[in-house]
Short mmCIF file of N, CA and C in Angstrom, two decimals:
data_model
loop_
_atom_site.label_atom_id
_atom_site.label_comp_id
_atom_site.label_asym_id
_atom_site.label_seq_id
_atom_site.Cartn_x
_atom_site.Cartn_y
_atom_site.Cartn_z
N UNK A 41 -13.01 24.32 31.84
CA UNK A 41 -13.26 22.88 31.81
C UNK A 41 -13.36 22.39 33.25
N UNK A 42 -14.45 21.74 33.56
CA UNK A 42 -14.61 21.12 34.87
C UNK A 42 -13.80 19.82 34.89
N UNK A 43 -12.98 19.66 35.92
CA UNK A 43 -12.14 18.47 36.03
C UNK A 43 -12.40 17.80 37.38
N UNK A 44 -12.88 16.57 37.33
CA UNK A 44 -13.12 15.79 38.54
C UNK A 44 -12.29 14.52 38.45
N UNK A 45 -11.72 14.12 39.57
CA UNK A 45 -10.91 12.91 39.54
C UNK A 45 -10.94 12.18 40.88
N UNK A 46 -10.80 10.89 40.79
CA UNK A 46 -10.61 10.01 41.94
C UNK A 46 -9.54 9.02 41.52
N UNK A 47 -8.39 9.09 42.17
CA UNK A 47 -7.25 8.25 41.79
C UNK A 47 -6.91 7.32 42.95
N UNK A 48 -7.01 6.04 42.71
CA UNK A 48 -6.63 5.00 43.68
C UNK A 48 -5.61 4.10 43.01
N UNK A 49 -4.51 3.81 43.70
CA UNK A 49 -3.49 2.92 43.18
C UNK A 49 -3.36 1.71 44.09
N UNK A 50 -3.11 0.55 43.51
CA UNK A 50 -2.84 -0.62 44.36
C UNK A 50 -1.54 -0.39 45.12
N UNK A 51 -1.52 -0.83 46.39
CA UNK A 51 -0.31 -0.65 47.19
C UNK A 51 0.90 -1.30 46.54
N UNK A 52 0.71 -2.52 46.09
CA UNK A 52 1.80 -3.23 45.42
C UNK A 52 1.42 -3.39 43.95
N UNK A 53 2.32 -2.92 43.10
CA UNK A 53 2.08 -3.06 41.67
C UNK A 53 3.42 -3.03 40.95
N UNK A 54 3.40 -3.37 39.69
CA UNK A 54 4.64 -3.39 38.92
C UNK A 54 4.65 -2.32 37.82
N UNK A 55 3.90 -1.24 38.03
CA UNK A 55 3.87 -0.16 37.05
C UNK A 55 5.00 0.83 37.35
N UNK A 56 5.80 1.12 36.36
CA UNK A 56 6.84 2.12 36.56
C UNK A 56 6.23 3.51 36.52
N UNK A 57 6.93 4.46 37.08
CA UNK A 57 6.48 5.84 37.07
C UNK A 57 6.30 6.33 35.64
N UNK A 58 7.21 5.96 34.75
CA UNK A 58 7.13 6.43 33.36
C UNK A 58 5.91 5.84 32.64
N UNK A 59 5.52 4.61 32.98
CA UNK A 59 4.32 4.01 32.39
C UNK A 59 3.08 4.79 32.83
N UNK A 60 3.00 5.08 34.12
CA UNK A 60 1.85 5.83 34.62
C UNK A 60 1.78 7.22 34.02
N UNK A 61 2.92 7.88 33.90
CA UNK A 61 2.96 9.22 33.29
C UNK A 61 2.51 9.13 31.84
N UNK A 62 2.97 8.14 31.10
CA UNK A 62 2.57 7.97 29.70
C UNK A 62 1.06 7.78 29.58
N UNK A 63 0.51 6.92 30.42
CA UNK A 63 -0.94 6.67 30.37
C UNK A 63 -1.73 7.95 30.65
N UNK A 64 -1.45 8.57 31.78
CA UNK A 64 -2.25 9.73 32.18
C UNK A 64 -2.00 10.95 31.31
N UNK A 65 -0.77 11.17 30.90
CA UNK A 65 -0.50 12.35 30.07
C UNK A 65 -1.15 12.22 28.69
N UNK A 66 -1.13 11.03 28.11
CA UNK A 66 -1.78 10.85 26.81
C UNK A 66 -3.30 10.94 26.93
N UNK A 67 -3.87 10.34 27.96
CA UNK A 67 -5.32 10.45 28.17
C UNK A 67 -5.74 11.90 28.35
N UNK A 68 -5.04 12.61 29.21
CA UNK A 68 -5.42 13.99 29.49
C UNK A 68 -5.16 14.91 28.31
N UNK A 69 -4.09 14.69 27.58
CA UNK A 69 -3.83 15.50 26.38
C UNK A 69 -4.96 15.32 25.36
N UNK A 70 -5.39 14.08 25.16
CA UNK A 70 -6.49 13.82 24.23
C UNK A 70 -7.78 14.47 24.71
N UNK A 71 -8.05 14.40 26.00
CA UNK A 71 -9.28 14.98 26.56
C UNK A 71 -9.28 16.50 26.41
N UNK A 72 -8.14 17.12 26.69
CA UNK A 72 -8.05 18.58 26.55
C UNK A 72 -8.22 19.01 25.10
N UNK A 73 -7.64 18.27 24.19
CA UNK A 73 -7.79 18.59 22.76
C UNK A 73 -9.25 18.45 22.34
N UNK A 74 -9.92 17.44 22.83
CA UNK A 74 -11.33 17.23 22.50
C UNK A 74 -12.19 18.37 23.04
N UNK A 75 -11.92 18.79 24.27
CA UNK A 75 -12.66 19.92 24.84
C UNK A 75 -12.38 21.21 24.07
N UNK A 76 -11.15 21.40 23.66
CA UNK A 76 -10.78 22.59 22.88
C UNK A 76 -11.55 22.62 21.55
N UNK A 77 -11.63 21.49 20.87
CA UNK A 77 -12.38 21.41 19.61
C UNK A 77 -13.85 21.72 19.84
N UNK A 78 -14.39 21.16 20.90
CA UNK A 78 -15.80 21.39 21.21
C UNK A 78 -16.05 22.89 21.40
N UNK A 79 -15.21 23.54 22.18
CA UNK A 79 -15.38 24.97 22.45
C UNK A 79 -15.24 25.80 21.17
N UNK A 80 -14.31 25.42 20.28
CA UNK A 80 -14.13 26.17 19.03
C UNK A 80 -15.39 26.12 18.17
N UNK A 81 -16.07 24.99 18.15
CA UNK A 81 -17.25 24.83 17.30
C UNK A 81 -18.56 25.19 18.00
N UNK A 82 -18.54 25.22 19.32
CA UNK A 82 -19.74 25.53 20.10
C UNK A 82 -19.36 26.46 21.25
N UNK A 83 -19.00 27.71 20.95
CA UNK A 83 -18.50 28.62 22.00
C UNK A 83 -19.53 28.91 23.09
N UNK A 84 -20.80 28.70 22.81
CA UNK A 84 -21.82 28.96 23.81
C UNK A 84 -21.87 27.87 24.89
N UNK A 85 -21.27 26.72 24.63
CA UNK A 85 -21.29 25.62 25.59
C UNK A 85 -20.26 25.89 26.68
N UNK A 86 -20.74 26.06 27.90
CA UNK A 86 -19.82 26.31 29.01
C UNK A 86 -19.81 25.15 30.01
N UNK A 87 -20.19 23.97 29.55
CA UNK A 87 -20.23 22.81 30.45
C UNK A 87 -19.26 21.72 30.01
N UNK A 88 -18.07 22.12 29.60
CA UNK A 88 -17.06 21.14 29.20
C UNK A 88 -16.51 20.45 30.44
N UNK A 89 -16.16 19.16 30.29
CA UNK A 89 -15.75 18.40 31.47
C UNK A 89 -14.74 17.32 31.12
N UNK A 90 -14.01 16.93 32.16
CA UNK A 90 -13.16 15.74 32.15
C UNK A 90 -13.38 15.05 33.49
N UNK A 91 -13.77 13.78 33.46
CA UNK A 91 -13.95 12.98 34.67
C UNK A 91 -13.00 11.80 34.58
N UNK A 92 -12.09 11.70 35.53
CA UNK A 92 -11.08 10.65 35.54
C UNK A 92 -11.18 9.87 36.84
N UNK A 93 -11.18 8.55 36.74
CA UNK A 93 -11.19 7.74 37.95
C UNK A 93 -10.39 6.46 37.72
N UNK A 94 -9.86 5.95 38.81
CA UNK A 94 -9.16 4.68 38.76
C UNK A 94 -9.68 3.79 39.89
N UNK A 95 -9.49 2.51 39.72
CA UNK A 95 -9.86 1.55 40.74
C UNK A 95 -9.03 0.29 40.50
N UNK A 96 -9.02 -0.59 41.44
CA UNK A 96 -8.34 -1.87 41.24
C UNK A 96 -9.12 -2.96 41.95
N UNK A 97 -9.30 -4.06 41.24
CA UNK A 97 -10.02 -5.21 41.76
C UNK A 97 -9.44 -6.47 41.13
N UNK A 98 -9.32 -7.49 41.91
CA UNK A 98 -8.90 -8.80 41.42
C UNK A 98 -7.72 -8.70 40.44
N UNK A 99 -6.68 -8.06 40.89
CA UNK A 99 -5.45 -7.92 40.11
C UNK A 99 -5.61 -7.14 38.81
N UNK A 100 -6.64 -6.32 38.71
CA UNK A 100 -6.82 -5.45 37.54
C UNK A 100 -6.84 -4.00 38.01
N UNK A 101 -6.04 -3.18 37.37
CA UNK A 101 -6.02 -1.74 37.60
C UNK A 101 -6.82 -1.12 36.47
N UNK A 102 -7.85 -0.38 36.82
CA UNK A 102 -8.78 0.17 35.82
C UNK A 102 -8.71 1.69 35.82
N UNK A 103 -8.62 2.25 34.64
CA UNK A 103 -8.64 3.70 34.45
C UNK A 103 -9.84 4.00 33.57
N UNK A 104 -10.68 4.89 34.05
CA UNK A 104 -11.84 5.31 33.25
C UNK A 104 -11.82 6.83 33.14
N UNK A 105 -11.99 7.30 31.92
CA UNK A 105 -12.08 8.74 31.72
C UNK A 105 -13.20 9.04 30.75
N UNK A 106 -13.97 10.05 31.09
CA UNK A 106 -15.04 10.53 30.23
C UNK A 106 -14.83 12.02 30.06
N UNK A 107 -14.90 12.48 28.81
CA UNK A 107 -14.69 13.91 28.57
C UNK A 107 -15.63 14.41 27.48
N UNK A 108 -15.77 15.71 27.43
CA UNK A 108 -16.60 16.34 26.40
C UNK A 108 -16.02 16.03 25.03
N UNK A 109 -16.93 15.84 24.06
CA UNK A 109 -16.53 15.60 22.67
C UNK A 109 -17.58 16.21 21.76
N UNK A 110 -17.12 16.94 20.77
CA UNK A 110 -18.02 17.55 19.80
C UNK A 110 -18.72 16.44 19.02
N UNK A 111 -20.05 16.34 19.11
CA UNK A 111 -20.75 15.27 18.40
C UNK A 111 -20.69 15.42 16.88
N UNK A 112 -20.31 16.60 16.39
CA UNK A 112 -20.22 16.83 14.95
C UNK A 112 -18.90 16.35 14.34
N UNK A 113 -17.94 16.00 15.19
CA UNK A 113 -16.63 15.53 14.71
C UNK A 113 -16.54 14.02 14.98
N UNK A 114 -16.48 13.21 13.92
CA UNK A 114 -16.42 11.76 14.13
C UNK A 114 -15.09 11.34 14.75
N UNK A 115 -15.13 10.28 15.53
CA UNK A 115 -13.92 9.70 16.11
C UNK A 115 -13.24 8.85 15.05
N UNK A 116 -12.02 9.24 14.66
CA UNK A 116 -11.32 8.54 13.59
C UNK A 116 -9.93 8.04 13.99
N UNK A 117 -9.49 8.31 15.20
CA UNK A 117 -8.16 7.96 15.69
C UNK A 117 -7.06 8.81 15.06
N UNK A 118 -7.41 9.79 14.25
CA UNK A 118 -6.43 10.66 13.62
C UNK A 118 -6.30 11.96 14.41
N UNK A 119 -5.09 12.47 14.51
CA UNK A 119 -4.87 13.73 15.21
C UNK A 119 -5.49 14.88 14.44
N UNK A 120 -6.02 15.84 15.16
CA UNK A 120 -6.56 17.04 14.54
C UNK A 120 -5.59 18.21 14.69
N UNK A 121 -4.43 17.95 15.28
CA UNK A 121 -3.42 18.99 15.44
C UNK A 121 -2.72 19.23 14.11
N UNK A 122 -2.16 20.43 13.96
CA UNK A 122 -1.55 20.83 12.69
C UNK A 122 -0.43 19.90 12.24
N UNK A 123 0.46 19.53 13.13
CA UNK A 123 1.59 18.68 12.77
C UNK A 123 1.29 17.24 13.19
N UNK A 124 0.60 16.51 12.34
CA UNK A 124 0.15 15.17 12.69
C UNK A 124 1.29 14.15 12.74
N UNK A 125 2.48 14.49 12.24
CA UNK A 125 3.60 13.55 12.35
C UNK A 125 4.12 13.50 13.79
N UNK A 126 3.95 14.61 14.53
CA UNK A 126 4.40 14.66 15.92
C UNK A 126 3.28 14.35 16.90
N UNK A 127 2.06 14.30 16.42
CA UNK A 127 0.90 14.10 17.30
C UNK A 127 0.06 12.94 16.77
N UNK A 128 -0.87 12.49 17.61
CA UNK A 128 -1.79 11.45 17.17
C UNK A 128 -1.35 10.05 17.52
N UNK A 129 -0.37 9.93 18.41
CA UNK A 129 0.13 8.61 18.79
C UNK A 129 -0.37 8.17 20.16
N UNK A 130 -1.14 9.02 20.83
CA UNK A 130 -1.56 8.77 22.21
C UNK A 130 -2.32 7.47 22.40
N UNK A 131 -3.32 7.22 21.55
CA UNK A 131 -4.10 5.99 21.71
C UNK A 131 -3.23 4.76 21.47
N UNK A 132 -2.36 4.84 20.48
CA UNK A 132 -1.45 3.71 20.21
C UNK A 132 -0.50 3.45 21.37
N UNK A 133 -0.02 4.52 21.99
CA UNK A 133 0.87 4.37 23.15
C UNK A 133 0.12 3.69 24.30
N UNK A 134 -1.10 4.15 24.56
CA UNK A 134 -1.91 3.57 25.63
C UNK A 134 -2.20 2.10 25.33
N UNK A 135 -2.56 1.80 24.09
CA UNK A 135 -2.85 0.42 23.71
C UNK A 135 -1.61 -0.48 23.86
N UNK A 136 -0.46 0.05 23.52
CA UNK A 136 0.78 -0.72 23.65
C UNK A 136 1.08 -1.02 25.12
N UNK A 137 0.88 -0.04 25.99
CA UNK A 137 1.09 -0.25 27.42
C UNK A 137 0.11 -1.30 27.94
N UNK A 138 -1.15 -1.18 27.54
CA UNK A 138 -2.16 -2.15 27.98
C UNK A 138 -1.76 -3.56 27.56
N UNK A 139 -1.30 -3.71 26.33
CA UNK A 139 -0.87 -5.02 25.83
C UNK A 139 0.31 -5.55 26.65
N UNK A 140 1.28 -4.66 26.95
CA UNK A 140 2.45 -5.06 27.74
C UNK A 140 2.06 -5.57 29.12
N UNK A 141 0.94 -5.07 29.65
CA UNK A 141 0.49 -5.46 30.99
C UNK A 141 -0.70 -6.41 30.94
N UNK A 142 -0.89 -7.10 29.83
CA UNK A 142 -1.95 -8.09 29.71
C UNK A 142 -3.34 -7.52 29.87
N UNK A 143 -3.51 -6.28 29.42
CA UNK A 143 -4.79 -5.60 29.60
C UNK A 143 -5.49 -5.27 28.30
N UNK A 144 -6.47 -4.40 28.41
CA UNK A 144 -7.27 -4.01 27.27
C UNK A 144 -7.58 -2.51 27.31
N UNK A 145 -8.01 -2.02 26.17
CA UNK A 145 -8.47 -0.62 26.05
C UNK A 145 -9.79 -0.63 25.29
N UNK A 146 -10.66 0.26 25.68
CA UNK A 146 -11.90 0.47 24.94
C UNK A 146 -12.10 1.96 24.78
N UNK A 147 -12.48 2.36 23.57
CA UNK A 147 -12.80 3.75 23.26
C UNK A 147 -14.22 3.78 22.73
N UNK A 148 -15.03 4.67 23.24
CA UNK A 148 -16.40 4.75 22.74
C UNK A 148 -16.90 6.19 22.81
N UNK A 149 -17.86 6.47 21.94
CA UNK A 149 -18.49 7.79 21.87
C UNK A 149 -19.93 7.64 22.33
N UNK A 150 -20.33 8.53 23.23
CA UNK A 150 -21.71 8.55 23.73
C UNK A 150 -22.22 9.99 23.61
N UNK A 151 -23.07 10.24 22.64
CA UNK A 151 -23.62 11.59 22.42
C UNK A 151 -22.51 12.62 22.33
N UNK A 152 -22.38 13.48 23.34
CA UNK A 152 -21.37 14.53 23.29
C UNK A 152 -20.23 14.26 24.27
N UNK A 153 -19.89 12.98 24.43
CA UNK A 153 -18.76 12.64 25.30
C UNK A 153 -17.98 11.45 24.72
N UNK A 154 -16.74 11.35 25.17
CA UNK A 154 -15.84 10.29 24.76
C UNK A 154 -15.47 9.51 26.01
N UNK A 155 -15.51 8.19 25.95
CA UNK A 155 -15.22 7.35 27.09
C UNK A 155 -14.00 6.47 26.80
N UNK A 156 -13.05 6.50 27.72
CA UNK A 156 -11.86 5.65 27.64
C UNK A 156 -11.87 4.71 28.83
N UNK A 157 -11.65 3.44 28.58
CA UNK A 157 -11.55 2.46 29.66
C UNK A 157 -10.31 1.62 29.40
N UNK A 158 -9.37 1.67 30.33
CA UNK A 158 -8.12 0.93 30.22
C UNK A 158 -8.03 0.00 31.43
N UNK A 159 -7.71 -1.25 31.16
CA UNK A 159 -7.54 -2.23 32.23
C UNK A 159 -6.16 -2.87 32.09
N UNK A 160 -5.42 -2.90 33.19
CA UNK A 160 -4.08 -3.47 33.22
C UNK A 160 -3.98 -4.48 34.36
N UNK A 161 -3.31 -5.57 34.11
CA UNK A 161 -3.06 -6.53 35.19
C UNK A 161 -1.96 -5.98 36.08
N UNK A 162 -2.14 -6.15 37.39
CA UNK A 162 -1.09 -5.76 38.33
C UNK A 162 -0.87 -6.89 39.30
N UNK A 163 0.30 -6.90 39.92
CA UNK A 163 0.64 -7.99 40.84
C UNK A 163 0.42 -7.55 42.28
#
């Protein structure tokens, strides 16, 4: 999996370390699972990717991630892991954090990729 990232943080912000870990670990876990599914169904595809970037403007901290997604598997917000009682909460966790910080989340599918955009207010 090709992984590219650009991470910029505002010098002054009110995000705790645990909030940032929750955001990035859930995003990356979902992206890795999506790439794994793609490879299982299309083993000939060797161009799997994850692109992660952050930026901040006008008191908004923005996280954007785009990753490979099998176009044959619809996006349903349900975990595809075997034990779905322990998995499948990542998007809800991210959405809850965004709400706590007066922000928003957007999830979208574009052909064979999945796009996540999270915006959080920072001070």
